[in-house]
Short mmCIF file of C-alpha atoms in Angstrom, two decimals:
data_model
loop_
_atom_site.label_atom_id
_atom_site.label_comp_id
_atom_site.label_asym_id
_atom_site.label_seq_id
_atom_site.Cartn_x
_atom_site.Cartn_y
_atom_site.Cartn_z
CA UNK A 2 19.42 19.18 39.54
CA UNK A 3 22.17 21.85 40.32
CA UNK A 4 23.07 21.70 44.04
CA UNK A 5 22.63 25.30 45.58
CA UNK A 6 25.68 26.91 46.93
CA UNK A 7 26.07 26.80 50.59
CA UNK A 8 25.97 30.23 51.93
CA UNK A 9 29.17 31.62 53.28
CA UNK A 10 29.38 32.40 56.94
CA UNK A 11 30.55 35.73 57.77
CA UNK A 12 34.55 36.70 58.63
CA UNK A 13 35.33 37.14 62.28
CA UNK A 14 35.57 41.27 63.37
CA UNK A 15 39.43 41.29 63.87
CA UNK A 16 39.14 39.52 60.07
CA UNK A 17 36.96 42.06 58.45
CA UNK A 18 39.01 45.46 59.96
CA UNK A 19 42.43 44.38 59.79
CA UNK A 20 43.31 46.18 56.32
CA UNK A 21 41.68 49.22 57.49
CA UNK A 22 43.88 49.42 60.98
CA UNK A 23 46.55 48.84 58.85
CA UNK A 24 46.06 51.34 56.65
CA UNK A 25 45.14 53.94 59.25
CA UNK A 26 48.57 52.61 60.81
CA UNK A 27 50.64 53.72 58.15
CA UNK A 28 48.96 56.93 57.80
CA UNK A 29 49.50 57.53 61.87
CA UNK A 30 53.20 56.96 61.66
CA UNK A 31 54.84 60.08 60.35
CA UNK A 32 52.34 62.32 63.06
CA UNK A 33 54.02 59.72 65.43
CA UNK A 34 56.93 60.38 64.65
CA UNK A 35 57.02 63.87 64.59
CA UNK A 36 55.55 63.73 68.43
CA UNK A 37 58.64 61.97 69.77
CA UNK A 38 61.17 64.57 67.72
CA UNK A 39 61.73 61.59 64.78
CA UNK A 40 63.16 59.58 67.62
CA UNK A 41 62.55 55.52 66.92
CA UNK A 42 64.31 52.82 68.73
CA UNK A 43 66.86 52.83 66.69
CA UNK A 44 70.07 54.27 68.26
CA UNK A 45 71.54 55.03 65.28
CA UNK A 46 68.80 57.39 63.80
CA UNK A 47 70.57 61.09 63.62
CA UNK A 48 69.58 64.11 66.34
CA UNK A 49 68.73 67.06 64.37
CA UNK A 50 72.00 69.75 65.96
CA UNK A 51 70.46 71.82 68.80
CA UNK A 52 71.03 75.86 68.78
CA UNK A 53 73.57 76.82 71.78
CA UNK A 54 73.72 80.13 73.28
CA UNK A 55 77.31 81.97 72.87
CA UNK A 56 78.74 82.80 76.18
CA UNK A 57 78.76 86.09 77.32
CA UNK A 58 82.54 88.02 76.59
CA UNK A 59 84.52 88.27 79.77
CA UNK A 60 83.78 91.71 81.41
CA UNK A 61 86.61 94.06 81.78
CA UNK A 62 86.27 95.39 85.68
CA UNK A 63 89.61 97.42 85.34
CA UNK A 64 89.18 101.05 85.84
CA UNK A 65 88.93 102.27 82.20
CA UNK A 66 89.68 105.96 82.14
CA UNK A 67 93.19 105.36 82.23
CA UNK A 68 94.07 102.38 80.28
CA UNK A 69 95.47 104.41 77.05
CA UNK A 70 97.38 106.46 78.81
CA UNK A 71 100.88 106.93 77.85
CA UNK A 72 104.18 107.69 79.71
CA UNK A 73 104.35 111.31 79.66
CA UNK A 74 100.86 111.89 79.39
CA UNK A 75 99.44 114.89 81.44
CA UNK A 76 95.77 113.71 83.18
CA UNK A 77 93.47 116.47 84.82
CA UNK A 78 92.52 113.76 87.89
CA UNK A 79 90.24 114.34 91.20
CA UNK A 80 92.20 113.60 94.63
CA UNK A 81 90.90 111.01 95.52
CA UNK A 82 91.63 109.09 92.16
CA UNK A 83 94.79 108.72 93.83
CA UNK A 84 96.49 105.38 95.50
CA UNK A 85 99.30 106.04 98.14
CA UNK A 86 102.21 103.99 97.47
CA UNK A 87 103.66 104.22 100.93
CA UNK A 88 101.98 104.15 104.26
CA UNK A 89 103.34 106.87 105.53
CA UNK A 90 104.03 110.78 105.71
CA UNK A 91 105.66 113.31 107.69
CA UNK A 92 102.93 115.16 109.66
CA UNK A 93 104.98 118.42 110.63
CA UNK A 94 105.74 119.05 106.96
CA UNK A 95 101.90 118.46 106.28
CA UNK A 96 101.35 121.02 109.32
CA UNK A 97 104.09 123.43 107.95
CA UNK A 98 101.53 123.96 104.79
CA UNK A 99 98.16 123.66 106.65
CA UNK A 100 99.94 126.92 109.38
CA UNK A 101 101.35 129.14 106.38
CA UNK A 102 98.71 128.56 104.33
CA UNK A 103 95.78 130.11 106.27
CA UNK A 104 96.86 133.68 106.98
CA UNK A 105 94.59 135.54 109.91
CA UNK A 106 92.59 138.01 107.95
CA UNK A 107 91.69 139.72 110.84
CA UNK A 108 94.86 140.21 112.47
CA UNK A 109 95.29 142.86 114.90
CA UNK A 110 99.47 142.90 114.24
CA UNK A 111 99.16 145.44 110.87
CA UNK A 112 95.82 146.92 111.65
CA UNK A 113 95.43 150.44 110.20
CA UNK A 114 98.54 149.19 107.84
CA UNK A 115 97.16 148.49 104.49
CA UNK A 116 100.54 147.71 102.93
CA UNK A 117 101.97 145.67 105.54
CA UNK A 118 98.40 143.81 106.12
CA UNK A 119 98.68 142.80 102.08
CA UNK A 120 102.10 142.15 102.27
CA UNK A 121 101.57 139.47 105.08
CA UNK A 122 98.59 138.03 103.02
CA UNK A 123 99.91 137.66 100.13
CA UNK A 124 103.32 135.57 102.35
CA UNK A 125 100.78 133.32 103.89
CA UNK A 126 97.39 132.86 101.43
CA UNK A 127 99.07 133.93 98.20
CA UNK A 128 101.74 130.70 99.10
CA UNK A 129 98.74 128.46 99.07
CA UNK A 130 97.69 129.63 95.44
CA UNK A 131 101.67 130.15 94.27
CA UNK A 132 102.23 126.34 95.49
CA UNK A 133 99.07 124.82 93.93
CA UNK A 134 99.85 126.59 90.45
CA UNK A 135 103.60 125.54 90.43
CA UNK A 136 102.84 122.03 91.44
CA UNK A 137 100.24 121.95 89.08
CA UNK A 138 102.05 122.83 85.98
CA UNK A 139 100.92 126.55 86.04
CA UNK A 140 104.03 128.20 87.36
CA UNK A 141 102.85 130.40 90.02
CA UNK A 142 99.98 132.55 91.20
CA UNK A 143 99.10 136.12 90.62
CA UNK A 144 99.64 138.45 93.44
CA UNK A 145 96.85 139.42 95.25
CA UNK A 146 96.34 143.23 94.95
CA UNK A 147 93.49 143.64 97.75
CA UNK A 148 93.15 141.80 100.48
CA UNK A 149 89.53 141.71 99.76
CA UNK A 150 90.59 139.64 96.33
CA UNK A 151 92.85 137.03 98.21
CA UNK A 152 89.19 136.27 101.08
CA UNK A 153 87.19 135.83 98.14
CA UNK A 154 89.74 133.61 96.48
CA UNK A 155 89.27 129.67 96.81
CA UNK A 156 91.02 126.52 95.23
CA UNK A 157 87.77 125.10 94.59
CA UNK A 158 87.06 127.71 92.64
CA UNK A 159 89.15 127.91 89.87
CA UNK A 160 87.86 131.57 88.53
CA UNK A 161 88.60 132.82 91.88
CA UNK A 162 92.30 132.97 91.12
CA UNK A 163 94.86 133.24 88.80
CA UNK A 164 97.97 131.59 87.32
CA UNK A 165 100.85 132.83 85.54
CA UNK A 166 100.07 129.59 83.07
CA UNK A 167 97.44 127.54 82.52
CA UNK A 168 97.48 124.26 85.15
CA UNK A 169 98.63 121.58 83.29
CA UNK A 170 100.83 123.48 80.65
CA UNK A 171 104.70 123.11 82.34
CA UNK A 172 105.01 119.41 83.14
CA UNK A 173 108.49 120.13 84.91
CA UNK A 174 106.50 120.39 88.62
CA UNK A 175 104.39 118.06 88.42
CA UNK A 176 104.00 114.55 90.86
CA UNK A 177 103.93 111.31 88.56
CA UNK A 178 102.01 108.42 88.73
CA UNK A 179 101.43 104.41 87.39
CA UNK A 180 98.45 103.13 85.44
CA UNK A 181 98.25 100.10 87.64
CA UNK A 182 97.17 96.88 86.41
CA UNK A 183 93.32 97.35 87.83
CA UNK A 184 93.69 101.05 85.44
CA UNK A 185 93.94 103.03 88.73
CA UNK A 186 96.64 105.90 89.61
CA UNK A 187 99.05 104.72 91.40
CA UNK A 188 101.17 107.75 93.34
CA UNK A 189 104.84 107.61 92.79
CA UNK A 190 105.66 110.92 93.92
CA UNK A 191 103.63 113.79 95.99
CA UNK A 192 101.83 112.41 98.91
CA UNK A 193 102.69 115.31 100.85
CA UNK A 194 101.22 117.92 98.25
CA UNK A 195 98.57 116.11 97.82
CA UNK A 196 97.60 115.44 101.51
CA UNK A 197 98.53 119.17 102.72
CA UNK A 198 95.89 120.22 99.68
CA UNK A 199 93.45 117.03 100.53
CA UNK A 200 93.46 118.68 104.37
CA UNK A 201 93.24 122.08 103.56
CA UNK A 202 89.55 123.63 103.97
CA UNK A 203 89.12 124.71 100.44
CA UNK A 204 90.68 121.67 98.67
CA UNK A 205 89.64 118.12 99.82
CA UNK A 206 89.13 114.51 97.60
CA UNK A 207 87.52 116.22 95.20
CA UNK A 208 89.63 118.93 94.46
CA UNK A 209 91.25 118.75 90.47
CA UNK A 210 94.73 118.32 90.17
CA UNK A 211 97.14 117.49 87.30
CA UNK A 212 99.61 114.83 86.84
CA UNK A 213 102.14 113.11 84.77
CA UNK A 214 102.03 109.53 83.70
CA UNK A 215 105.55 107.91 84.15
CA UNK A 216 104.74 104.22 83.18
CA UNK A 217 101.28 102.45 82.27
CA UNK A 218 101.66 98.91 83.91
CA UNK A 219 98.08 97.76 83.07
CA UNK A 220 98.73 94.72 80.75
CA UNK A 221 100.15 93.10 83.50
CA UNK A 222 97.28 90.44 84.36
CA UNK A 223 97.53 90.45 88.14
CA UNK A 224 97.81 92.69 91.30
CA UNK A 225 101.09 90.21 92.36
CA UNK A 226 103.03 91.18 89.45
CA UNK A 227 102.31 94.87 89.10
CA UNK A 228 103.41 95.19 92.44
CA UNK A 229 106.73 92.99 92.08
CA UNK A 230 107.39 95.36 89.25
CA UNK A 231 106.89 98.51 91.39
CA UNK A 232 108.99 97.34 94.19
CA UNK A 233 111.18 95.75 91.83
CA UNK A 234 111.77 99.69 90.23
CA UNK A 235 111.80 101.56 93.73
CA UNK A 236 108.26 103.05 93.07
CA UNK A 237 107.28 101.52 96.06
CA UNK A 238 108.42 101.97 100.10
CA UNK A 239 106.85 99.28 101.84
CA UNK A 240 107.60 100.55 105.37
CA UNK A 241 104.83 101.62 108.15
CA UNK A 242 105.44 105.09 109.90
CA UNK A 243 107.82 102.90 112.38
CA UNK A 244 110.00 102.15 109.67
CA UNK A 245 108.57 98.59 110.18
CA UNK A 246 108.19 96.29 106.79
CA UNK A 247 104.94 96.11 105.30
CA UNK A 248 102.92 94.42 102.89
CA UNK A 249 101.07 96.03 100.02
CA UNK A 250 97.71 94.64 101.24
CA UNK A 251 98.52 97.42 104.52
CA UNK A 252 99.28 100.10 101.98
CA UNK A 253 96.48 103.04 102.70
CA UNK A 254 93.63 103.53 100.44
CA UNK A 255 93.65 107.62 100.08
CA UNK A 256 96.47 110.35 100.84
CA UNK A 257 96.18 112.60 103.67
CA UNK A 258 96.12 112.43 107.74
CA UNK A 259 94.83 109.61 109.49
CA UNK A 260 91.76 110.30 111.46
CA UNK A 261 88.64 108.74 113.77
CA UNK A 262 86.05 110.27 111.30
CA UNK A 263 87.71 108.86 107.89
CA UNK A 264 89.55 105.16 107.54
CA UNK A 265 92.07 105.13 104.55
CA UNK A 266 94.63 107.50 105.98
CA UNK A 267 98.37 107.90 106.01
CA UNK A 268 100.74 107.07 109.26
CA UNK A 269 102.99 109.51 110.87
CA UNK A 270 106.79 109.35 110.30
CA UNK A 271 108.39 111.65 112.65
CA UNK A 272 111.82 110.90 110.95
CA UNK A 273 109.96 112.07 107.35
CA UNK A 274 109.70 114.99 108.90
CA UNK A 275 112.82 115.79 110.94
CA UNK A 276 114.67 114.53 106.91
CA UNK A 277 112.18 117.30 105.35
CA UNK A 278 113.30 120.22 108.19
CA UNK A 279 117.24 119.44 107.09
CA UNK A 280 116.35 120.23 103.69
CA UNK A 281 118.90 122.61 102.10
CA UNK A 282 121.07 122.33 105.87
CA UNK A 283 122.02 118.69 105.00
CA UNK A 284 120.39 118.45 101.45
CA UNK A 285 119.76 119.89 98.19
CA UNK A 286 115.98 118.85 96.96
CA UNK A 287 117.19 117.88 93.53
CA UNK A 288 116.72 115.57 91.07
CA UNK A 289 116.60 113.10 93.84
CA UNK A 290 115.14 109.27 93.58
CA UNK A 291 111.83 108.49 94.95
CA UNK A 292 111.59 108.29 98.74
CA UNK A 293 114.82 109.84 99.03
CA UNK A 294 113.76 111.19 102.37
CA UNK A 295 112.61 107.77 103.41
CA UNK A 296 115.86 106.49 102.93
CA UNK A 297 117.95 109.10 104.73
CA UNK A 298 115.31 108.57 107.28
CA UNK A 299 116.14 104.91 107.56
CA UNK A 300 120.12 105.76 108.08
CA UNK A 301 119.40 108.44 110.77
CA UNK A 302 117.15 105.42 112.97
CA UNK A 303 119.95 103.13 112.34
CA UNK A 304 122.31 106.05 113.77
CA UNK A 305 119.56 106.29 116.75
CA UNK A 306 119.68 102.05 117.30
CA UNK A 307 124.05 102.21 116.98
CA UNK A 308 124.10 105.12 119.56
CA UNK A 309 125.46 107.43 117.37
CA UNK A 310 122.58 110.14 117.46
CA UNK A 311 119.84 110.95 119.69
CA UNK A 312 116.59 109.49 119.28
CA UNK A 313 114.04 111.89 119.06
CA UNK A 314 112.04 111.70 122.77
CA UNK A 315 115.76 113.61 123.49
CA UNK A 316 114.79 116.80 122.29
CA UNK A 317 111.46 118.65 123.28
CA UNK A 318 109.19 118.65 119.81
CA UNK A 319 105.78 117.49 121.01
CA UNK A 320 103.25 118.24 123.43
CA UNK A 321 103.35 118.34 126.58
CA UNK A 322 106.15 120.57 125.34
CA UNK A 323 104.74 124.39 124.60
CA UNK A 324 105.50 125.97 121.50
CA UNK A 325 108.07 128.23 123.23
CA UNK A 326 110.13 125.10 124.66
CA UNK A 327 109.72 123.37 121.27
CA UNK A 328 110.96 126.53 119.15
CA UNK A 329 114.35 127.69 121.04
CA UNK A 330 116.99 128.33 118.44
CA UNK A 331 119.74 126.01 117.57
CA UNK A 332 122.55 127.55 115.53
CA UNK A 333 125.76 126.06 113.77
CA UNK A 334 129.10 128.57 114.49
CA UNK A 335 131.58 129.21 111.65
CA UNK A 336 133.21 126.67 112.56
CA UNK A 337 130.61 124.18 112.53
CA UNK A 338 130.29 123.62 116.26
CA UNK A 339 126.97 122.94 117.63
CA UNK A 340 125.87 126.76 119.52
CA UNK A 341 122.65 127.60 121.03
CA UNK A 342 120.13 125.78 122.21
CA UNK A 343 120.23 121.89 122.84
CA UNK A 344 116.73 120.81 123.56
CA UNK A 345 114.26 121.89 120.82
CA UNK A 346 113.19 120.82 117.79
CA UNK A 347 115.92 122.93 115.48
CA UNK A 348 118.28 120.86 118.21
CA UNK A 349 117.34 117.59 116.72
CA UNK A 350 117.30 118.75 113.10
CA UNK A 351 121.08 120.60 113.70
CA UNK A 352 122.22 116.71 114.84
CA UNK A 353 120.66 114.86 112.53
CA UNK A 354 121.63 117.50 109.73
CA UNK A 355 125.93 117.18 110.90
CA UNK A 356 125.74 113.80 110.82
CA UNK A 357 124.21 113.25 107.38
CA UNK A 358 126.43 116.04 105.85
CA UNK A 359 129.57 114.34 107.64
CA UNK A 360 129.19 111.65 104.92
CA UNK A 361 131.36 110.87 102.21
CA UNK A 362 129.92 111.28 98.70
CA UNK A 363 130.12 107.69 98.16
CA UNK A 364 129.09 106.50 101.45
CA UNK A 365 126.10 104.17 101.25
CA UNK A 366 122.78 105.28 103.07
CA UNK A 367 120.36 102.78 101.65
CA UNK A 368 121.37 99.60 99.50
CA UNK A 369 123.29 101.20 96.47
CA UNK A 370 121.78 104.98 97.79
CA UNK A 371 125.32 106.85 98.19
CA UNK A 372 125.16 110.26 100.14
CA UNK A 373 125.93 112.02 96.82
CA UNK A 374 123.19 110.65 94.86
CA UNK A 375 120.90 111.54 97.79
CA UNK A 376 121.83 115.31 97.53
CA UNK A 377 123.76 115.38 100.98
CA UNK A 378 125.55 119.11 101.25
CA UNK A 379 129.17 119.68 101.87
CA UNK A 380 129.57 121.56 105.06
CA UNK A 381 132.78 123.70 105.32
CA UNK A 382 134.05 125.04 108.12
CA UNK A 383 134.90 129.03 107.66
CA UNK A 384 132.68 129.02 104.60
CA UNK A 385 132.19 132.82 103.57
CA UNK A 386 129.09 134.32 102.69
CA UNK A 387 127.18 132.98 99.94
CA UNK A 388 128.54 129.09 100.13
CA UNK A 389 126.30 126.13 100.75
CA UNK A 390 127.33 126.41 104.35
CA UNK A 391 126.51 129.76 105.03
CA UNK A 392 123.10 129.44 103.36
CA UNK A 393 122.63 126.19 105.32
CA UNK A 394 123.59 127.62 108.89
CA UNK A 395 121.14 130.27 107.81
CA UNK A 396 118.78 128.22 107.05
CA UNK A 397 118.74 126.51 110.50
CA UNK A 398 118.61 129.74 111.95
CA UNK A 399 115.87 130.66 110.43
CA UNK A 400 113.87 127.34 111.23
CA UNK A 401 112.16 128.21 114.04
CA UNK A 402 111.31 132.50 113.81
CA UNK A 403 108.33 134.16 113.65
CA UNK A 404 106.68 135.96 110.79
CA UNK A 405 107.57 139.94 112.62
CA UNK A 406 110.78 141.83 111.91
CA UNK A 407 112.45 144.03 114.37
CA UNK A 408 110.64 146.57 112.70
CA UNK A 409 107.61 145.94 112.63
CA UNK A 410 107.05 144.16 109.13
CA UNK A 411 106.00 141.07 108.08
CA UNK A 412 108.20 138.43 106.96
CA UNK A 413 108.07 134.90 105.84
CA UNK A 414 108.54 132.55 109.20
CA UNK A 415 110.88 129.00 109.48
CA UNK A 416 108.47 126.45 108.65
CA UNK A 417 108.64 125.13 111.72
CA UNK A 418 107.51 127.72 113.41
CA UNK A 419 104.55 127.46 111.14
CA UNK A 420 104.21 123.88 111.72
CA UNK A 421 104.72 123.55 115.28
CA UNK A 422 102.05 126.30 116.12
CA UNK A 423 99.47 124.47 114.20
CA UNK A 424 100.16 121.16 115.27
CA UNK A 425 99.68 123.23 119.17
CA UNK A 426 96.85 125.64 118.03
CA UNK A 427 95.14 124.61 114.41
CA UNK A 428 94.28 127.69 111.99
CA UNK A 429 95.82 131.01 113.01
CA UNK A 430 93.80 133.26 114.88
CA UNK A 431 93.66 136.17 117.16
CA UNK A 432 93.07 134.69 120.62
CA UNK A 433 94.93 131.37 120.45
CA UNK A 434 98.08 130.45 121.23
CA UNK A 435 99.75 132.13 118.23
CA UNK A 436 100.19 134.84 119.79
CA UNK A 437 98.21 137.87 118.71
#
């Protein structure tokens, strides 16, 4: 009889699901795979590339009004735009401005005098607004015809006034300046016009001014090598107000008078100013170099330190000194001998003045600097009317006299009578030591 099958035991668990794991293995491994970024242990699998970020472009931090600017160019600029390039100015000829500048409306001198009160006015005020348009590139001012018109009239108010041109429009006047390499305005010329109008009560930083661009030196990549070029083409004078050397970082950072209520400002040089007072006694103003007056300032101290010339605590010019002692009147004869007074401040400009004019034309006063390429004057002795030497030993004369004639009138002072009374007394006013 047939044998009946044994039955057949069962397969173990692991037995019985092992083709379904695997097939729910393979079916798992691309989600895998896709969880660790397609990374596997092999090495050699490729990284999909990563996005990267571009970097930023540098940032230009130069100053960029300025950067186009061309040599010649003629920029309508704010005071305080501008960055000394010497430490130093000459505060008399600062104080010369600041005294003619502010006539005394109410002065008793012409009172009842319409003309004569106008007259003076228009001498003192009316310079202020005749300077600013000249140095400006406007020519000159309009004459006040009231003296109503010239108290209403204010720098910082350009409708106020009037000149002959419009500011900006005759380049010939004006004060030049470098496009540094950070695309600032770099002064090569007019610290002193700028300070006298920076100090004045109707100018200030703010006031607008006009320029002319005589070289733009921002390509060059660093501060080092824009100034190496400036000193390099004498647009620099790296000297403190003691004629001491100096490095640019000690440079100031505005024009105008130092001061305890504003840091930034410039340093006196007393022999800046005594250079400016021999103007047109021992020197034409010309087409001189830059810092012309620095240098003859530099051969007058070395005349001082040789004892050759007097130093300047000879001669009375500051205070304790009154006005009166300062101003006593130092005169040049015909013959060129030293007459009048000995002591004052004319004093020290007469000496200084025969010593620079005693020059030859090719004698040097700074490094290649010859006296004739600094404008010195030719004194002769017995020089008629009308020469350079009578019009210098007139202007000497005339450094130190008041604004009255003889008469009665008003004239036009010596500018150091001007300056010395406001370094003594400020603005001009009845009541203080001006003398009305």
């Amino acid at each position: 009889m047939p044998r009946t099958p044994s039955p057949v035991a069962p397969l173990p668990f692991a037995a019985r699901w092992r083709p379904a794991l695997r097939v729910l293995a393979l079916a798992s491994l691309p989600l895998w795979l896709a969880a660790c970024n397609g990374s596997s242990d092999d090495d050699d699998a490729p990284t999909p590339p990563v996005a990267e970020t571009p970097a930023p472009p540098p940032v230009d931090t130069r100053n960029q009004a300025y950067l186009t600017a061309k040599t010649g160019d003629v920029l309508k600029v704010r005071i305080e735009e501008l960055r000394p390039t010497q430490a130093a100015i000459g505060y008399d000829q600062i104080y010369y401005k600041l005294g003619r500048w502010q006539g005394d409306f109410a002065r008793p001198t012409w009172a009842g005098n319409a003309v004569n009160q106008l007259d003076y006015v228009n001498r003192t005020v009316g310079k202020k607004f005749s300077d600013y348009c000249e140095d400006m590139g406007g020519t000159t001012a309009v004459a006040f015809t009231s003296v109503a018109q010239a108290q209403a009239a204010r720098l910082d108010k350009p409708d106020s006034f009037a000149c002959t041109a419009a500011p900006g429009s005759d380049p010939t006047n004006l004060k030049t300046v470098v496009i540094g390499w950070d695309g600032n305005l770099y002064l090569t010329d007019g610290h002193h016009t700028f300070s006298s109008l920076r100090e004045i009560f109707d100018g200030g930083p703010k006031l607008p001014v006009w320029v002319k661009v005589s070289a733009n030196y921002s390509t060059l990549g660093t501060s080092s090598a824009f100034w190496q070029r400036m000193v390099d083409e004498r647009r620099a004078w790296l000297r403190d107000g003691q004629n001491q050397p100096i490095t640019v970082d000690q440079l100031p950072s505005r024009v105008g008078i130092a001061n305890a209520q504003e840091a930034g400002g410039m340093q006196e040089d007393r022999y800046r100013s005594l250079v400016y007072f021999t103007r047109d006694i021992a020197y034409s103003n010309g087409s001189l170099p830059e810092f012309a007056e620095f240098l003859w300032g530099d051969w007058l101290r070395r005349q001082v330190a040789g004892g050759q010339l007097a130093g300047l605590d000879a001669y009375a010019m500051v205070a304790p000194a009154t006005p009166a002692q300062i101003l006593t009147v130092s005169t040049l004869s015909a013959a060129l001998a030293p007459t009048g007074a000995n002591d004052g401040y004319a004093a020290a400009v007469r000496n200084a003045a025969l010593k620079m004019t005693a020059l030859a034309d090719t004698d040097i006063v700074f490094q290649d600097s010859t006296a004739a390429s600094l404008g010195r004057i030719v004194l002769v002795a017995g020089a008629a009317s009308g020469t350079p030497t009578k019009a210098a030993r007139d202007a000497l004369e005339e450094l130190p006299r008041n604004d009255v004639k003889t008469n009665g009138d008003p004239r036009t002072a010596g500018k150091l009578w001007y300056s010395v009374n406001y370094r003594a007394c400020g603005k001009p006013a009845a009541g203080t030591c001006w003398g009305w």
